[in-house]
Amino acid sequence: MNNKNENFMRLDFPSKSCNESFSRAAVAAFASQLDMNIEELADIKTAVSEAVTNSIVHGYRGIKGIIHIECRISGDSITVTVRDEGRGIEDVERAMQPLFTTDRDGERSGMGFTVMQTFMDKLSVDSVYGEGTTVTMTKTIGGEADGDFGEI
Amino acid sequence: MQINIEIIGNTLVAKLFGELDHHCCDEVRAAVDREIERGRIKNLVFDLDGVSFMDSSGIGVIAGRYKKIKEFGGRTLIIRARPQVDRVLELSGIKKILECG
Ligand SMILES: Nc1ncnc2c1ncn2[C@@H]1O[C@H](COP(=O)(O)OP(=O)(O)OP(=O)(O)O)[C@@H](O)[C@H]1O
Ligand SMILES: [Mg+2]
């Protein structure tokens, strides 16, 4: 592990939809210190937007709350944790199925978790019904030879 | 989000500018549905050249409008999606249902 490339940041903000664009941009700005291409950066931005939107739309549906983001860079990986203290998910496995949504009369497509899963390398969802949800996602920056290996 | 509505013949062209997320999907839905409900248009084109970001909330809005247009026998087309937007469209499967150019 390369000590040079250890960093983290935290962000707390109220569950207002205007914070969706702010929070994904903030994570992308932090993530961009890893040497990644535009597509990888866009993937992280999109996944964060899904998790934050879920906390606002489902976690804190009809109520106000705080959303907590933590980002950790370690070597050539970034882990983003998005946490809410909202309603929680009754059945996480079912919620993660493509096209599954509890938003029956709305127009949700049920694709948020699928986007997170596809655009990040690792996704885990911890939820306690009635207490809240924590989404943890990791992306390892691949691509061309990274300088970190050549330092010995 | 800026929404430019243009009607060409019986086709509504909705040009969107900005980031199409949950925060502004109500605005897009309202602007397009207003025109659909006036009954003068049949087909719908989403011009996404000005959209720099979209997530699954955008898929929901587009799919919802597609369903309404289809009820009256019209067609929906998406044009000029940028790479990030295109990846989300691709993943959602919506490209197989409506037309993309
Ligand atoms: N933070 C959360 N708190 C409570 N429930 C959640 C949370 N995140 C997801 N869910 C539940 O999981 C379901 C699936 O989420 P997912 O993001 O995949 O789809 P969606 O939000 O319903 O639709 P889309 O993301 O396509 O707009 C949601 O409908 C909701 O029931
Ligand atoms: Mg969602």
Short mmCIF file of C-alpha atoms and ligand atoms in Angstrom, two decimals:
data_model
loop_
_atom_site.label_atom_id
_atom_site.label_comp_id
_atom_site.label_asym_id
_atom_site.label_seq_id
_atom_site.Cartn_x
_atom_site.Cartn_y
_atom_site.Cartn_z
CA MET A 1 0.00 0.00 0.00
CA ASN A 2 1.27 3.41 -0.90
CA ASN A 3 1.03 5.84 2.04
CA LYS A 4 1.26 8.79 -0.29
CA ASN A 5 -2.12 7.93 -1.71
CA GLU A 6 -4.25 7.89 1.43
CA ASN A 7 -6.87 10.54 1.80
CA PHE A 8 -10.43 11.01 2.92
CA MET A 9 -13.20 13.58 3.15
CA ARG A 10 -16.63 13.80 4.74
CA LEU A 11 -19.75 15.63 3.78
CA ASP A 12 -23.03 16.11 5.70
CA PHE A 13 -25.98 17.87 4.12
CA PRO A 14 -29.77 18.01 4.40
CA SER A 15 -31.92 15.81 2.17
CA LYS A 16 -32.84 18.53 -0.31
CA SER A 17 -32.89 17.66 -3.98
CA CYS A 18 -30.76 20.70 -4.83
CA ASN A 19 -27.92 18.93 -2.98
CA GLU A 20 -27.90 16.07 -5.49
CA SER A 21 -25.82 17.94 -8.06
CA PHE A 22 -23.66 19.53 -5.37
CA SER A 23 -22.79 16.25 -3.67
CA ARG A 24 -21.93 14.28 -6.82
CA ALA A 25 -19.79 17.19 -8.05
CA ALA A 26 -17.99 17.38 -4.68
CA VAL A 27 -17.23 13.65 -4.71
CA ALA A 28 -16.03 13.87 -8.32
CA ALA A 29 -13.76 16.80 -7.45
CA PHE A 30 -12.27 14.82 -4.58
CA ALA A 31 -11.97 11.65 -6.68
CA SER A 32 -10.17 13.46 -9.49
CA GLN A 33 -6.94 13.48 -7.49
CA LEU A 34 -6.72 9.86 -8.59
CA ASP A 35 -5.42 9.81 -12.11
CA MET A 36 -8.50 8.56 -13.90
CA ASN A 37 -10.12 9.07 -17.27
CA ILE A 38 -13.32 10.99 -17.95
CA GLU A 39 -15.39 7.85 -18.16
CA GLU A 40 -14.25 6.55 -14.76
CA LEU A 41 -14.97 9.93 -13.20
CA ALA A 42 -18.43 10.01 -14.80
CA ASP A 43 -19.11 6.50 -13.46
CA ILE A 44 -18.39 7.63 -9.89
CA LYS A 45 -20.51 10.74 -10.33
CA THR A 46 -23.45 8.74 -11.64
CA ALA A 47 -23.24 6.11 -8.88
CA VAL A 48 -23.12 8.81 -6.17
CA SER A 49 -26.11 10.54 -7.71
CA GLU A 50 -28.10 7.29 -7.53
CA ALA A 51 -27.26 6.67 -3.88
CA VAL A 52 -27.94 10.25 -2.77
CA THR A 53 -31.19 10.41 -4.74
CA ASN A 54 -32.32 7.14 -3.12
CA SER A 55 -31.66 8.56 0.35
CA ILE A 56 -33.74 11.64 -0.49
CA VAL A 57 -36.54 9.94 -2.41
CA HIS A 58 -36.90 6.69 -0.45
CA GLY A 59 -34.92 6.99 2.79
CA TYR A 60 -36.26 10.40 3.79
CA ARG A 61 -39.52 10.28 1.82
CA GLY A 62 -41.71 13.03 3.19
CA ILE A 63 -39.36 13.74 6.09
CA LYS A 64 -36.22 15.78 6.51
CA GLY A 65 -32.91 14.26 7.41
CA ILE A 66 -29.18 14.42 6.97
CA ILE A 67 -27.20 12.52 4.36
CA HIS A 68 -23.63 11.54 5.22
CA ILE A 69 -20.98 10.89 2.61
CA GLU A 70 -17.53 9.61 3.30
CA CYS A 71 -14.90 9.18 0.57
CA ARG A 72 -11.68 7.35 1.10
CA ILE A 73 -8.83 7.06 -1.35
CA SER A 74 -6.45 4.21 -0.75
CA GLY A 75 -3.81 3.45 -3.35
CA ASP A 76 -5.60 3.47 -6.67
CA SER A 77 -9.06 2.79 -5.21
CA ILE A 78 -11.78 5.09 -4.03
CA THR A 79 -14.54 4.02 -1.64
CA VAL A 80 -17.64 6.16 -1.29
CA THR A 81 -20.10 5.58 1.53
CA VAL A 82 -23.53 7.20 1.40
CA ARG A 83 -25.56 6.87 4.60
CA ASP A 84 -28.99 7.98 5.73
CA GLU A 85 -31.02 7.51 8.89
CA GLY A 86 -34.23 7.12 6.99
CA ARG A 87 -36.82 4.41 6.55
CA GLY A 88 -34.46 1.61 5.64
CA ILE A 89 -35.05 -1.22 3.19
CA GLU A 90 -37.28 -4.16 4.08
CA ASP A 91 -35.66 -6.66 1.71
CA VAL A 92 -32.27 -5.54 0.38
CA GLU A 93 -31.80 -8.44 -2.00
CA ARG A 94 -35.12 -7.76 -3.68
CA ALA A 95 -34.49 -3.99 -3.74
CA MET A 96 -31.27 -4.57 -5.66
CA GLN A 97 -32.95 -6.51 -8.48
CA PRO A 98 -33.01 -4.59 -11.76
CA LEU A 99 -36.38 -2.87 -12.35
CA PHE A 100 -37.54 -3.36 -8.76
CA THR A 101 -39.08 -0.21 -7.34
CA THR A 102 -41.43 0.56 -4.47
CA ASP A 103 -42.45 3.75 -6.27
CA ARG A 104 -45.53 2.28 -7.88
CA ASP A 105 -47.42 5.37 -8.94
CA GLY A 106 -44.34 7.44 -9.69
CA GLU A 107 -42.07 7.07 -12.68
CA ARG A 108 -39.03 5.44 -11.13
CA SER A 109 -37.39 2.85 -13.32
CA GLY A 110 -35.89 0.69 -10.57
CA MET A 111 -32.44 0.99 -12.12
CA GLY A 112 -30.52 2.90 -9.43
CA PHE A 113 -28.80 -0.08 -7.79
CA THR A 114 -28.09 -1.59 -11.21
CA VAL A 115 -26.35 1.64 -12.22
CA MET A 116 -24.26 1.62 -9.02
CA GLN A 117 -23.39 -2.05 -9.50
CA THR A 118 -22.40 -1.59 -13.14
CA PHE A 119 -20.47 1.65 -12.83
CA MET A 120 -18.53 0.74 -9.68
CA ASP A 121 -16.40 -2.35 -8.99
CA LYS A 122 -17.92 -3.24 -5.62
CA LEU A 123 -21.27 -2.40 -4.04
CA SER A 124 -22.62 -3.32 -0.65
CA VAL A 125 -25.90 -2.24 0.89
CA ASP A 126 -26.54 -2.44 4.62
CA SER A 127 -29.96 -1.48 5.80
CA VAL A 128 -32.02 -1.81 8.93
CA TYR A 129 -35.71 -1.37 8.29
CA GLY A 130 -36.89 1.67 10.19
CA GLU A 131 -33.36 2.85 10.97
CA GLY A 132 -31.49 3.68 7.81
CA THR A 133 -29.34 2.60 4.91
CA THR A 134 -25.63 2.59 4.17
CA VAL A 135 -24.38 2.12 0.62
CA THR A 136 -20.67 1.44 0.18
CA MET A 137 -19.13 1.43 -3.28
CA THR A 138 -15.56 1.04 -4.44
CA LYS A 139 -13.91 1.73 -7.74
CA THR A 140 -10.36 0.82 -8.59
CA ILE A 141 -8.78 2.97 -11.21
CA GLY A 142 -7.34 0.80 -13.91
CA GLY A 143 -6.18 1.78 -17.33
CA GLU A 144 -2.65 2.46 -18.36
CA ALA A 145 0.47 1.77 -16.30
CA ASP A 146 0.29 3.73 -13.09
CA GLY A 147 3.45 5.25 -11.70
CA ASP A 148 2.94 3.76 -8.22
CA PHE A 149 4.52 0.46 -9.12
CA GLY A 150 7.79 1.82 -10.34
CA GLU A 151 9.00 3.37 -7.10
CA ILE A 152 11.15 0.68 -5.51
CA MET B 1 -32.31 22.86 -16.23
CA GLN B 2 -33.26 24.82 -19.30
CA ILE B 3 -35.97 23.37 -21.54
CA ASN B 4 -36.57 24.61 -25.06
CA ILE B 5 -39.80 23.44 -26.61
CA GLU B 6 -40.22 23.60 -30.36
CA ILE B 7 -43.07 22.19 -32.41
CA ILE B 8 -42.31 21.15 -35.98
CA GLY B 9 -45.40 19.84 -37.75
CA ASN B 10 -46.85 17.25 -35.38
CA THR B 11 -43.55 16.64 -33.62
CA LEU B 12 -42.49 18.15 -30.32
CA VAL B 13 -38.76 18.72 -30.01
CA ALA B 14 -37.68 19.10 -26.38
CA LYS B 15 -34.13 20.42 -26.17
CA LEU B 16 -32.72 20.02 -22.68
CA PHE B 17 -29.75 21.84 -21.22
CA GLY B 18 -28.02 21.03 -17.94
CA GLU B 19 -28.14 18.02 -15.64
CA LEU B 20 -31.17 15.75 -15.86
CA ASP B 21 -31.59 14.37 -12.35
CA HIS B 22 -34.32 13.94 -9.73
CA HIS B 23 -34.12 17.63 -8.81
CA CYS B 24 -35.27 18.84 -12.22
CA CYS B 25 -37.26 15.90 -13.58
CA ASP B 26 -40.58 17.43 -12.43
CA GLU B 27 -39.85 20.49 -14.52
CA VAL B 28 -39.14 18.45 -17.66
CA ARG B 29 -42.19 16.25 -17.06
CA ALA B 30 -44.46 19.28 -16.67
CA ALA B 31 -43.12 21.09 -19.74
CA VAL B 32 -43.50 18.10 -22.05
CA ASP B 33 -46.84 16.90 -20.63
CA ARG B 34 -48.34 20.36 -21.07
CA GLU B 35 -47.73 20.08 -24.82
CA ILE B 36 -48.87 16.47 -25.01
CA GLU B 37 -52.13 17.35 -23.26
CA ARG B 38 -52.84 20.17 -25.70
CA GLY B 39 -53.24 17.40 -28.25
CA ARG B 40 -51.47 19.09 -31.13
CA ILE B 41 -48.48 16.82 -31.27
CA LYS B 42 -48.02 13.17 -32.08
CA ASN B 43 -44.31 12.46 -31.94
CA LEU B 44 -41.65 13.48 -29.46
CA VAL B 45 -37.93 14.13 -29.88
CA PHE B 46 -35.60 14.55 -26.91
CA ASP B 47 -32.53 16.47 -28.04
CA LEU B 48 -29.96 15.72 -25.33
CA ASP B 49 -26.96 17.51 -26.82
CA GLY B 50 -27.07 20.05 -23.97
CA VAL B 51 -27.40 17.44 -21.22
CA SER B 52 -24.07 17.04 -19.45
CA PHE B 53 -25.30 14.49 -16.90
CA MET B 54 -28.21 12.11 -16.47
CA ASP B 55 -29.05 9.35 -13.97
CA SER B 56 -31.91 6.88 -13.55
CA SER B 57 -34.34 9.68 -12.68
CA GLY B 58 -33.90 10.86 -16.27
CA ILE B 59 -34.70 7.38 -17.53
CA GLY B 60 -37.95 7.51 -15.57
CA VAL B 61 -38.97 10.82 -17.14
CA ILE B 62 -38.14 9.73 -20.68
CA ALA B 63 -39.86 6.35 -20.27
CA GLY B 64 -42.94 8.05 -18.80
CA ARG B 65 -43.26 10.44 -21.74
CA TYR B 66 -42.67 7.56 -24.18
CA LYS B 67 -45.66 5.73 -22.68
CA LYS B 68 -47.93 8.76 -23.06
CA ILE B 69 -46.86 9.38 -26.66
CA LYS B 70 -47.36 5.72 -27.49
CA GLU B 71 -50.95 5.80 -26.19
CA PHE B 72 -51.80 8.11 -29.05
CA GLY B 73 -49.84 6.12 -31.58
CA GLY B 74 -46.85 8.46 -31.71
CA ARG B 75 -43.13 7.78 -31.67
CA THR B 76 -40.37 8.96 -29.34
CA LEU B 77 -36.82 9.60 -30.46
CA ILE B 78 -33.69 10.46 -28.51
CA ILE B 79 -30.96 12.32 -30.35
CA ARG B 80 -27.44 13.54 -29.64
CA ALA B 81 -26.86 11.84 -26.27
CA ARG B 82 -23.36 12.44 -24.94
CA PRO B 83 -21.23 9.50 -23.70
CA GLN B 84 -22.23 9.57 -19.99
CA VAL B 85 -25.91 9.94 -20.90
CA ASP B 86 -25.63 7.25 -23.53
CA ARG B 87 -24.15 4.77 -21.04
CA VAL B 88 -27.11 5.24 -18.70
CA LEU B 89 -29.58 4.95 -21.60
CA GLU B 90 -27.84 1.80 -22.80
CA LEU B 91 -27.88 0.17 -19.36
CA SER B 92 -31.55 0.92 -18.82
CA GLY B 93 -32.60 -0.96 -21.95
CA ILE B 94 -34.70 2.01 -23.08
CA LYS B 95 -32.73 2.22 -26.32
CA LYS B 96 -34.28 -1.06 -27.40
CA ILE B 97 -37.79 0.30 -26.87
CA LEU B 98 -37.61 3.74 -28.40
CA GLU B 99 -35.55 5.13 -31.23
CA CYS B 100 -32.14 6.68 -30.74
CA GLY B 101 -30.28 8.70 -33.32
N1 LIG C 1 -31.75 4.83 0.94
C1 LIG C 1 -32.86 4.09 0.81
N2 LIG C 1 -33.79 4.05 1.80
C2 LIG C 1 -34.92 3.31 1.70
N3 LIG C 1 -35.22 2.56 0.61
C3 LIG C 1 -34.33 2.54 -0.41
C4 LIG C 1 -33.12 3.29 -0.37
N4 LIG C 1 -32.45 3.07 -1.52
C5 LIG C 1 -33.20 2.23 -2.24
N5 LIG C 1 -34.35 1.90 -1.61
C6 LIG C 1 -35.38 0.96 -2.06
O1 LIG C 1 -34.84 0.16 -3.10
C7 LIG C 1 -35.63 0.27 -4.29
C8 LIG C 1 -34.74 0.17 -5.51
O2 LIG C 1 -33.86 1.28 -5.61
P1 LIG C 1 -33.32 1.71 -7.05
O3 LIG C 1 -32.49 2.92 -6.92
O4 LIG C 1 -32.68 0.53 -7.70
O5 LIG C 1 -34.65 2.01 -7.87
P2 LIG C 1 -35.64 3.26 -7.69
O6 LIG C 1 -35.00 4.32 -6.86
O7 LIG C 1 -36.95 2.75 -7.23
O8 LIG C 1 -35.76 3.78 -9.19
P3 LIG C 1 -34.69 4.68 -9.99
O9 LIG C 1 -33.42 4.69 -9.19
O10 LIG C 1 -34.52 3.98 -11.30
O11 LIG C 1 -35.30 6.02 -10.13
C9 LIG C 1 -36.36 1.58 -4.15
O12 LIG C 1 -37.57 1.59 -4.90
C10 LIG C 1 -36.61 1.65 -2.63
O13 LIG C 1 -37.72 0.88 -2.27
MG MG C 2 -33.07 5.00 -7.23
#
